[in-house]
Coordinates of C-alpha atoms and ligand atoms in Angstrom, one line a residue:
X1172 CA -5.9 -1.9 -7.3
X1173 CA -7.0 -4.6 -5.1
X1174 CA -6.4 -8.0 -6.2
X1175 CA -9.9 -9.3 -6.1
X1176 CA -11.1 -6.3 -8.2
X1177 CA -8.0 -7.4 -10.7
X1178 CA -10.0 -10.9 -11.8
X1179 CA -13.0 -9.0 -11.6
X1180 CA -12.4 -7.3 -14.8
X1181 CA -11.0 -10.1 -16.5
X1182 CA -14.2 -12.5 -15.4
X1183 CA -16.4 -9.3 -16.3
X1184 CA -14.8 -8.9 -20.1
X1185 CA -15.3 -12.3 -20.7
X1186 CA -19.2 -12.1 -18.9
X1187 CA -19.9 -9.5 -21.2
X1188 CA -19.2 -11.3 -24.3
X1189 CA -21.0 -14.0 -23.0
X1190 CA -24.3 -11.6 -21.9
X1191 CA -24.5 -13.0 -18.5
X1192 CA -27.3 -11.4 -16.6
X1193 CA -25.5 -9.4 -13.2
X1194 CA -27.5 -11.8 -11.0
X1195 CA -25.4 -14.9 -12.6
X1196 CA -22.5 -12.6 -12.7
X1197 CA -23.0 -12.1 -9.2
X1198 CA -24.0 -15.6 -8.4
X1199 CA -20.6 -16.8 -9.9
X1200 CA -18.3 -14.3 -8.1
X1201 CA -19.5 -14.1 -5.1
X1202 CA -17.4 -16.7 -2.9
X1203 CA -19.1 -19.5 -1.5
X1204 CA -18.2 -19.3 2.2
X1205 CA -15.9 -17.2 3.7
X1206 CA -13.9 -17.8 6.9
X1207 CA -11.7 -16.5 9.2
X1208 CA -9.9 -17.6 12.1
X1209 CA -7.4 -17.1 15.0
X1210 CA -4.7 -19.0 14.9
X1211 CA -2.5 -18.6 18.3
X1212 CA 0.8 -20.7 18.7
X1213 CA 3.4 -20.7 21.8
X1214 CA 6.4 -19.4 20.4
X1215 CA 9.5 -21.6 21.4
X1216 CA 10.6 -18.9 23.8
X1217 CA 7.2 -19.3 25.8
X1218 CA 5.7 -16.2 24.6
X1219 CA 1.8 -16.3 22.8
X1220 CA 1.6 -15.0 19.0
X1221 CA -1.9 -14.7 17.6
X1222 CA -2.6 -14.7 13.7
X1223 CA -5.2 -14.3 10.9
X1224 CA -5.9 -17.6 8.8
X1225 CA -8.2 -17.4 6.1
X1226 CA -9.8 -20.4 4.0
X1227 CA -12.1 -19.1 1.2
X1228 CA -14.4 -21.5 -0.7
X1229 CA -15.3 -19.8 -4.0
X1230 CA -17.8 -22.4 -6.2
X1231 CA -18.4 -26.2 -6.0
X1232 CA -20.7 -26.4 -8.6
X1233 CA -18.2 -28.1 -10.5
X1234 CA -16.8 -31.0 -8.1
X1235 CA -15.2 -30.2 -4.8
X1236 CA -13.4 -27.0 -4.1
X1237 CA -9.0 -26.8 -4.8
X1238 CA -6.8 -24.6 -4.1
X1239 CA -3.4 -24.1 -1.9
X1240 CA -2.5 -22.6 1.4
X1241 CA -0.2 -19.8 1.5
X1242 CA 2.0 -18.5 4.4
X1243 CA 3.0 -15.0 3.7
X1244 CA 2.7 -11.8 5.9
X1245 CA 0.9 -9.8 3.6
X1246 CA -2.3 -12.8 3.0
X1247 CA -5.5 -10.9 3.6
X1248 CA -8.7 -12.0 3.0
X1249 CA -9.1 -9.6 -0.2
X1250 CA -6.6 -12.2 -1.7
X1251 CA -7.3 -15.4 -0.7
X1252 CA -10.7 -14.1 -2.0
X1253 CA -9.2 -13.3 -5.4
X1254 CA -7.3 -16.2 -5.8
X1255 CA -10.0 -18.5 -4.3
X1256 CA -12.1 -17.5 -7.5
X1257 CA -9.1 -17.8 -10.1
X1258 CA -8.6 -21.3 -8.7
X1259 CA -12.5 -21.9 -10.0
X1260 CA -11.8 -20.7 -13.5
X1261 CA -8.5 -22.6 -13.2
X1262 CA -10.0 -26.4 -12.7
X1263 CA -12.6 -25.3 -14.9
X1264 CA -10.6 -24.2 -17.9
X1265 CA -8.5 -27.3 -17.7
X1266 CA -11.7 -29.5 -17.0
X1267 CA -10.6 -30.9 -13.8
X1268 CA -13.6 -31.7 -12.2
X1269 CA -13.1 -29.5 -9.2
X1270 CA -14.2 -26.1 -7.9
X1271 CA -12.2 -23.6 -6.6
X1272 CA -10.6 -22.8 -2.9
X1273 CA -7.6 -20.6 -1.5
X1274 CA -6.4 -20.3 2.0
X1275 CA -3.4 -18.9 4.3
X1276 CA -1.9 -17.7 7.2
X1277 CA -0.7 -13.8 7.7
X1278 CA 3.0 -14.7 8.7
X1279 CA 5.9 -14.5 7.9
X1280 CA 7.3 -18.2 7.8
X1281 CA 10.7 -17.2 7.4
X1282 CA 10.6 -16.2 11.5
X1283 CA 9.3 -19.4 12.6
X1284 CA 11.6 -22.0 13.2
X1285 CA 10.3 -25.4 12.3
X1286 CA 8.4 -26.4 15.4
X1287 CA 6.5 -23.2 15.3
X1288 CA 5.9 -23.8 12.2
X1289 CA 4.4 -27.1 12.8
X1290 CA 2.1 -25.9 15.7
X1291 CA 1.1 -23.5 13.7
X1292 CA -0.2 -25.9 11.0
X1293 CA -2.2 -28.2 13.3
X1294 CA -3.5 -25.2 15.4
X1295 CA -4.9 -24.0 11.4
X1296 CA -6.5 -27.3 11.2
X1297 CA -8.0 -27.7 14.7
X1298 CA -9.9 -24.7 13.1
X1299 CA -10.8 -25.5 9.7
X1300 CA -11.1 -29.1 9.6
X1301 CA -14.7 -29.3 9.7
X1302 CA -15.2 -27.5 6.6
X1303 CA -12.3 -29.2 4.5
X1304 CA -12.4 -32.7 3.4
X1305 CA -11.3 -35.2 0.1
X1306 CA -15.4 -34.8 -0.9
X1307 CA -15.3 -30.9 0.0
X1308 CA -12.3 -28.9 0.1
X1309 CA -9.0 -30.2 -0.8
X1310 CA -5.6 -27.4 0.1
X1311 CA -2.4 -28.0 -1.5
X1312 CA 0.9 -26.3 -1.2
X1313 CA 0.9 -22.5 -2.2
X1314 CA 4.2 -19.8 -1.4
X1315 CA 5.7 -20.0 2.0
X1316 CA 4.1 -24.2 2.3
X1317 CA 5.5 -27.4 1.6
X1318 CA 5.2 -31.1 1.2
X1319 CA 6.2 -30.9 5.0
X1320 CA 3.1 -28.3 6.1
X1321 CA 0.9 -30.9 3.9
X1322 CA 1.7 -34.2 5.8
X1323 CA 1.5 -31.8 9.2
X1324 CA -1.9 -31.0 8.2
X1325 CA -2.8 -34.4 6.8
X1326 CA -1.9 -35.9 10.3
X1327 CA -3.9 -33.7 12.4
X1328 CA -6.8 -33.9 10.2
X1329 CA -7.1 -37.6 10.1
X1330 CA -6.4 -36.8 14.2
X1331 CA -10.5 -36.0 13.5
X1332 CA -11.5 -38.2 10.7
X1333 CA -9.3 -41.4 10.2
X1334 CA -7.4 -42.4 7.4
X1335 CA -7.7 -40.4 4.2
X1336 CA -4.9 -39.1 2.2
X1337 CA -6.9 -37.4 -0.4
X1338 CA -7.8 -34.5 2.2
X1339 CA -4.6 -32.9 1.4
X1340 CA -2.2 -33.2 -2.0
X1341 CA 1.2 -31.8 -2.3
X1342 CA 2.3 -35.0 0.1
X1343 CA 5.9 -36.2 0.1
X1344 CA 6.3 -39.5 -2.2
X1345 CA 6.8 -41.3 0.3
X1346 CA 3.4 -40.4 2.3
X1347 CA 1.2 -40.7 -0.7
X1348 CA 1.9 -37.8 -3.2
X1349 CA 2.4 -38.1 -6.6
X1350 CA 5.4 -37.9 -8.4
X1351 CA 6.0 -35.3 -10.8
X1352 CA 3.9 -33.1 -8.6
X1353 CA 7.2 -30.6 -7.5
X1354 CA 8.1 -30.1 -11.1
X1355 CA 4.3 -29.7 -12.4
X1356 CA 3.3 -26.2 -12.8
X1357 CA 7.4 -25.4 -14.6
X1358 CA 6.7 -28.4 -16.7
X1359 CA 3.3 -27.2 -17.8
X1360 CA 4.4 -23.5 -18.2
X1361 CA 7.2 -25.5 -20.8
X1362 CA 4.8 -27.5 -22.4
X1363 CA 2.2 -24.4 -23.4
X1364 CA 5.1 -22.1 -24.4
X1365 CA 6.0 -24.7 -26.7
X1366 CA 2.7 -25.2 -28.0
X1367 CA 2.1 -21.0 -28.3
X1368 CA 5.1 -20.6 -30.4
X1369 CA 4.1 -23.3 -33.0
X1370 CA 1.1 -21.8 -33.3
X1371 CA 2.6 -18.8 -34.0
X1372 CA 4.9 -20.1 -36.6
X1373 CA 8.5 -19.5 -34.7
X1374 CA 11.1 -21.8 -33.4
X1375 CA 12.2 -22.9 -30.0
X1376 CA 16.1 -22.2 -30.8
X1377 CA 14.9 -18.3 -32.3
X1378 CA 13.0 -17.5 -29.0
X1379 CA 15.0 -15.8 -26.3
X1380 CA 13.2 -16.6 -23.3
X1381 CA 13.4 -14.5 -19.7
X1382 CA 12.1 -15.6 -16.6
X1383 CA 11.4 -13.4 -13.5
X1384 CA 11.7 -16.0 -10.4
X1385 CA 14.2 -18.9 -10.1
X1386 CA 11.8 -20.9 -7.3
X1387 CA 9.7 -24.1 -7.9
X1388 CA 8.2 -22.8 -10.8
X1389 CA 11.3 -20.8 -12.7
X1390 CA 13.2 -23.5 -11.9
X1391 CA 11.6 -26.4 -13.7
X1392 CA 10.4 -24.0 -16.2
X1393 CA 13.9 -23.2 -17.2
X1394 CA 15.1 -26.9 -16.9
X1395 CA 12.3 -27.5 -19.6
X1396 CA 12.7 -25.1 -21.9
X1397 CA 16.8 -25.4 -22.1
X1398 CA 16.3 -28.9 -23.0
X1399 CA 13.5 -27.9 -25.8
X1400 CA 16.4 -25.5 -27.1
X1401 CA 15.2 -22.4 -26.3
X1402 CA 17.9 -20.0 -25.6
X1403 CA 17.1 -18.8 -22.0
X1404 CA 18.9 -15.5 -21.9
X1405 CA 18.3 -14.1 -18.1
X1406 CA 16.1 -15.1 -15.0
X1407 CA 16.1 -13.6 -12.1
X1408 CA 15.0 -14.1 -8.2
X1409 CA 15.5 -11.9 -5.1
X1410 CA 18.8 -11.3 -5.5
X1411 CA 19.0 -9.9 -9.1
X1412 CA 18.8 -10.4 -12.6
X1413 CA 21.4 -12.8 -14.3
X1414 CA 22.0 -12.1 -18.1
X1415 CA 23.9 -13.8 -20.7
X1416 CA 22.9 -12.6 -24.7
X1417 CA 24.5 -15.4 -25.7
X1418 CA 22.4 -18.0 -23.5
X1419 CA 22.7 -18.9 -19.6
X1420 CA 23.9 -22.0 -18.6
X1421 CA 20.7 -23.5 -17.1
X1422 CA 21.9 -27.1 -16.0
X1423 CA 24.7 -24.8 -13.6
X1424 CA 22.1 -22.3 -12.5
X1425 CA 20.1 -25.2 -11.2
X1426 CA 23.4 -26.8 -9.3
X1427 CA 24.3 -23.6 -8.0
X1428 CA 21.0 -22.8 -5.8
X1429 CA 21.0 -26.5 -5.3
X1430 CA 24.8 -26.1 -3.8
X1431 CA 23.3 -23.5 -1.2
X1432 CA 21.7 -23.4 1.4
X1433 CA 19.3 -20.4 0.5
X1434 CA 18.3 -21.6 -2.4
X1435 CA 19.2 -18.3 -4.3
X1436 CA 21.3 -17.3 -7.4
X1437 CA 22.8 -14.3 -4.6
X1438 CA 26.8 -14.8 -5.7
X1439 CA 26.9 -16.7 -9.4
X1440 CA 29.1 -15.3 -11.4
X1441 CA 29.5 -17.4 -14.8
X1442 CA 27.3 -14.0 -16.4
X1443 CA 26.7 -10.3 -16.1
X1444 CA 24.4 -9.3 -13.0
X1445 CA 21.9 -6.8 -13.6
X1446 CA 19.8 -4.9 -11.5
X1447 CA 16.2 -6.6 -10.5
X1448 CA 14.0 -5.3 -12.8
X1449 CA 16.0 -4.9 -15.4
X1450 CA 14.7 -8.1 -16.2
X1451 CA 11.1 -7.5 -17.2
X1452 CA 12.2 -4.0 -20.1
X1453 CA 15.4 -6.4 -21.7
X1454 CA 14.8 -5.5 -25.6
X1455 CA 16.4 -8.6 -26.8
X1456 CA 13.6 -11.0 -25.5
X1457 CA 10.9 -12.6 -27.1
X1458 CA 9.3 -14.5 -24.1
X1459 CA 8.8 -13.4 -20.3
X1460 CA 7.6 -15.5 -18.0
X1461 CA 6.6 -13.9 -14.9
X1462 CA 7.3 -16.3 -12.1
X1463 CA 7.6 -14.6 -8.9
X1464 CA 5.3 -12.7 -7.9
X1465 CA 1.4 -11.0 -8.4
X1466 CA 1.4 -7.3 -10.0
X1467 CA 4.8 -7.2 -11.1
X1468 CA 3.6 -5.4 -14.8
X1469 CA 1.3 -2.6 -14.1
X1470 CA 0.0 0.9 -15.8
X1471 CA 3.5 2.4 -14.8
X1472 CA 5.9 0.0 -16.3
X1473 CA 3.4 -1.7 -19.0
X1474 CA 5.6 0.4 -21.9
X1475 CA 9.2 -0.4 -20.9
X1476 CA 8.1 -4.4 -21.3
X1477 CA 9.3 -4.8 -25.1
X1478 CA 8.6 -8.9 -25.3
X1479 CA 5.8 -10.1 -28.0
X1480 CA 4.9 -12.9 -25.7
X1481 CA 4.1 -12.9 -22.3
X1482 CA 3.6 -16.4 -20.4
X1483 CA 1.7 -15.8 -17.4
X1484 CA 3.7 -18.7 -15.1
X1485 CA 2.6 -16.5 -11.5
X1486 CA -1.0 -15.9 -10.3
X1487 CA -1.9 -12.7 -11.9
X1488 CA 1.6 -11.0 -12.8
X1489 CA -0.7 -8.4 -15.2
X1490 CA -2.8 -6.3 -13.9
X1491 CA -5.9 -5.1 -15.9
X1492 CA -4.8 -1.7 -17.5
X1493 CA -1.7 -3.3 -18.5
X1494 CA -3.0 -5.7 -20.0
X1495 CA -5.5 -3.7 -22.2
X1496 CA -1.9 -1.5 -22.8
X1497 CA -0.2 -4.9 -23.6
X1498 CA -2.7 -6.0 -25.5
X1499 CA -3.4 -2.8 -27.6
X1500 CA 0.2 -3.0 -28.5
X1501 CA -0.2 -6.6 -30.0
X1502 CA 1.5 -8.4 -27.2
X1503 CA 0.8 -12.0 -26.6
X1504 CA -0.4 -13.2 -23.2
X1505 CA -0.9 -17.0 -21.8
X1506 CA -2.9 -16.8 -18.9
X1507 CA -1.8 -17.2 -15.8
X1508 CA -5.4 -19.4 -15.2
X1509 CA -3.9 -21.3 -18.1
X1510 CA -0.5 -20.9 -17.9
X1511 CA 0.4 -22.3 -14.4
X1512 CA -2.5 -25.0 -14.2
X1513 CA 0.7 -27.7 -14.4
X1514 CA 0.8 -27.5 -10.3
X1515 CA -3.1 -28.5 -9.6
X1516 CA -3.6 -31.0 -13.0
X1517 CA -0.9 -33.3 -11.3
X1518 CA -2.6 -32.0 -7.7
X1519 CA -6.1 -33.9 -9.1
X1520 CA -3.4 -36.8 -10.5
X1521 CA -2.3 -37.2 -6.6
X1522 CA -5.9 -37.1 -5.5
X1523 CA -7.2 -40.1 -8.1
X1524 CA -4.1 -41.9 -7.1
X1525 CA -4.9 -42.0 -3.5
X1526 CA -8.3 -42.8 -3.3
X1527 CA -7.6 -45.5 -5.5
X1528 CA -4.8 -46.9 -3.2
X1529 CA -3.1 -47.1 -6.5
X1530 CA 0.5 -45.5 -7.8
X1531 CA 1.5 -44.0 -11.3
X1532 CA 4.3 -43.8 -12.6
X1533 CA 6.4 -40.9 -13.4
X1534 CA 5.7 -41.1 -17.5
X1535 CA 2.2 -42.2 -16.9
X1536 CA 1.9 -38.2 -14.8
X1537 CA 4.0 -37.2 -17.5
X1538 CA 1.9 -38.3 -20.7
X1539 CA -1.5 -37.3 -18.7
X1540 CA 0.1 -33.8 -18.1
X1541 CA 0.7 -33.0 -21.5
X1542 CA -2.4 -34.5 -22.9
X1543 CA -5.1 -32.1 -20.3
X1544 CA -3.0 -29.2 -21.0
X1545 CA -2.7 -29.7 -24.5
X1546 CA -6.4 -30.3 -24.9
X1547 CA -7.3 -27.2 -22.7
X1548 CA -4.6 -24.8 -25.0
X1549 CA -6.4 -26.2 -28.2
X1550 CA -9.8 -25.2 -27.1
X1551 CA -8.8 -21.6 -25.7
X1552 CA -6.3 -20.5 -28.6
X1553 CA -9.8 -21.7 -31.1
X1554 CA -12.1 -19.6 -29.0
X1555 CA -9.7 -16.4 -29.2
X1556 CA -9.9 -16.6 -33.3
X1557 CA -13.6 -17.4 -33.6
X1558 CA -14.2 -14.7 -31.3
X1559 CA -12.0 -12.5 -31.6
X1560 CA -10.1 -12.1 -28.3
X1561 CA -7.4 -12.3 -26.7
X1562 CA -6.1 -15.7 -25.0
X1563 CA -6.9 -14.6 -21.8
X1564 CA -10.8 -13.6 -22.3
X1565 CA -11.1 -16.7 -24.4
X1566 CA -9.8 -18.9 -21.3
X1567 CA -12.2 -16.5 -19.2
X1568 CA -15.4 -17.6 -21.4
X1569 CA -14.6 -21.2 -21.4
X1570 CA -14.4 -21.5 -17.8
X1571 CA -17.2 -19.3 -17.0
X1572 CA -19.5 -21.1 -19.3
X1573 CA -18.5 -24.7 -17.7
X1574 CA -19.3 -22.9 -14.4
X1575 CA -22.3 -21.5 -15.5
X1576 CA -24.1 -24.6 -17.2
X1577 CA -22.9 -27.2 -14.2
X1578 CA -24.7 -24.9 -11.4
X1579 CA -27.4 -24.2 -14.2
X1580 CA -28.0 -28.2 -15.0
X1581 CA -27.6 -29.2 -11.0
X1582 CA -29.7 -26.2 -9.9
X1583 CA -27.7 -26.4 -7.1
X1584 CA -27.1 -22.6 -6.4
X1585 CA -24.9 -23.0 -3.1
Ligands
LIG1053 P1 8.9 -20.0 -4.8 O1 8.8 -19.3 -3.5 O2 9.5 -21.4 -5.0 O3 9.8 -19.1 -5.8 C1 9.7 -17.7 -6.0 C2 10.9 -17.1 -6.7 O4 10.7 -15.7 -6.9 C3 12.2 -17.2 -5.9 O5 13.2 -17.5 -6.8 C4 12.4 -15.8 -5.4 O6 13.8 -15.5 -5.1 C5 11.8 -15.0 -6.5 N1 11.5 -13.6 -6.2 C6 10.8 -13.2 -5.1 N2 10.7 -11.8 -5.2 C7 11.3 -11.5 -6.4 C8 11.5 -10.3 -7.1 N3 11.1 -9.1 -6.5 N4 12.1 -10.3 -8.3 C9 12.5 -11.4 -8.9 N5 12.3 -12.6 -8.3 C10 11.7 -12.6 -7.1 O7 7.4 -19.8 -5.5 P2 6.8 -20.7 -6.6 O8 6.1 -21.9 -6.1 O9 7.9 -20.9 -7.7 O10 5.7 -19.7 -7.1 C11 5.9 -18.6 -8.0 C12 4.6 -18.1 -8.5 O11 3.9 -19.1 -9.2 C13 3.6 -17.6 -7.4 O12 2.9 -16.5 -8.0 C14 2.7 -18.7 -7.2 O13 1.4 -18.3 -6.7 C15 2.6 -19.3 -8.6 N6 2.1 -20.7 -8.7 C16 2.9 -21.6 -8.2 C17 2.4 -23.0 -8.3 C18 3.3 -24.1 -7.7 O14 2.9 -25.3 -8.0 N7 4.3 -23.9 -7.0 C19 1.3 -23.3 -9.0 C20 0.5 -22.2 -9.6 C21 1.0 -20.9 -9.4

């Protein structure tokens, strides 16, 4: 399945509930603009090499368009596209007041070295930096992209415009970003676990939590939840699955990949290594959070997946017939539009700061974290009992129906 037809079942589930006409259903997926262009850099040994970038504005009817830029070698425009629109039901489910965007590169970042990579940034935005702007379009980090890649494209944007931070968030601290952006999206992914399982009546120290992915997101995430007392009994990343029944020792875990170089778990030893799946069919677990990669849980491997709940901490880890398998079963899923809104919360946090000229502090992000995702898991989790659906069609109607009555009330169809 392609991944734009993927949120095109979960928007229409939700669409249908909410009898949208098709010509508002098609109004509100189709993408705003659309564009692609060459991006050619010298290579440092002289030679040309030519890529594909994509930037895809989905819907501004709700405040200018967010959403990161992602260096990867398999970014095609059917996925920008995709997660251009998830990043419009995204801002809108948390209320931010943004619209949605996605862009990226088709290359492999890991064969650059860190001039190329650099070139390769401000040849993007000689490209692009007409239609992107702090009032328009505002990218952020996204896989293969850094702080680094967003003061590149910062710099070479104001190269055309002047001064203004606000184009671009994801900074370093010291070039205007915010703190507490980095740990965002884990945080929040700890936050909404812990308000799921109160809700469902069990305890942080009786839920055995696994967590695919051991990168920005896994990482924080598992730093959170340790310290909330929830046993975290294996995560995983490229290099395997890492299992202890009897709890893993997260505070070494994170000095471990800090200790080297790659950044991966490849050679701890303090547990028993499993193979890399292994991680998502464990029977002894009663949270997963997917936080690697897209379409990890599909038709094929939907029944070997015995957690209750599911915490969707990576862009669209479930695809649809799973998760109508998933939840026939009685399985529990956070959203991923939900789950991982952390990252662009603190993103908008950055933004305010800097066109303010003015500097939060860390508990200040912190307490303004909690308090947007809080209020956004409150009105989802009531919509899936009055209704009767699951949390993930719930977050669906919300943010469709923000959408819906902001282009309605503006009239501004474009
Ligand atoms: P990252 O590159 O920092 O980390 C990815 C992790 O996944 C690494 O530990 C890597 O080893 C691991 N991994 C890769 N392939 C794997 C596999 N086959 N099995 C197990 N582990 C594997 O990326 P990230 O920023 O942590 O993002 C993770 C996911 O969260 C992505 O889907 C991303 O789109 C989503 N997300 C990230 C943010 C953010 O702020 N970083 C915000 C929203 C959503």
């Amino acid at each position: 399945m392609r991944a734009f037809e993927a949120v095109q079942y979960f928007f229409d589930q939700a669409a249908e509930i909410l009898e949208l006409t098709p010509d508002m259903r098609n109004m509100l997926l189709m993408a705003n603009r659309e564009v692609t262009v060459q991006v050619t850099l010298e290579r440092d040994n002289g030679e040309l090499a030519s890529y594909l970038g994509f930037r895809v504005q989905h819907n501004n009817s709700r405040g200018p368009m967010k959403g990161g830029l992602r260096y990867h070698h398999e970014v095609n425009l059917d996925e920008v596209r995709s997660l251009a629109s998830l990043m419009t039901w995204k801002t809108a489910v948390v209320d931010l007041p943004y619209g949605g965007a996605k862009g990226g590169i088709g290359v492999d970042p890991r064969k650059l070295s860190l001039r190329e990579k650099e070139n390769l940034t401000r040849a993007f935005v000689d490209k692009i930096q007409d239609i992107v702007g702090p009032d328009s379009d505002i990218p952020a980090p996204d896989m293969g992209t850094d702080y680094r890649v967003m003061s590149w494209f910062r710099n070479q944007w104001e190269k055309y415009h002047g001064f203004n931070p606000a184009v671009i968030t994801g900074k370093p601290v010291e070039e205007y970003g915010a703190k507490g952006r980095e740990e965002a999206t884990g945080r929040g992914v700890g936050i909404l676990t812990m308000k799921l399982i109160g809700r469902l009546g069990r305890k942080a120290e009786k839920s055995r939590v696994a967590i695919q992915g051991f990168g920005n997101v896994g990482s924080h995430a598992a730093k959170f939840l340790h310290d909330a007392q929830f046993p975290i009994v294996a995560v995983s990343d490229i290099s395997g699955t890492y299992y202890d029944p009897e709890g893993l020792n997260i505070p070494d875990m994170l000095r471990y990949i800090l200790d080297h170089p790659t950044g991966q778990l490849r050679g701890y030893s303090h547990c028993e290594k499993l193979p890399g799946n292994a991680l998502l069919e464990l029977d002894d677990v009663d949270i997963l959070i997917p936080a690697a990669l897209g379409g990890v849980i599909t038709a094929e491997n939907a029944d070997q997946v015995q957690a209750p709940i599911i915490i969707e901490a990576a862009n669209g880890p479930i695809f649809p017939l799973a998760d109508k398998m998933l939840h026939d079963r009685g399985t529990i899923v956070l959203p991923d539009i939900l789950a991982n809104a952390g990252g662009v919360t603190v993103s908008y946090f950055e933004w305010v700061q800097n066109r303010q000229h003015y500097r939060w502090s860390l508990d200040r992000v912190r307490r303004e974290l909690e308090h947007t995702l809080v209020e956004a898991f409150e009105s989802v989790w009531e919509t899936s009992q009055q209704k009767d659906v699951s949390l993930r069609t719930a977050a669906f109607m919300i943010a469709i129906e923000r959408v819906r009555r902001a282009a309605e009330l503006s009239g501004g169809y474009s």
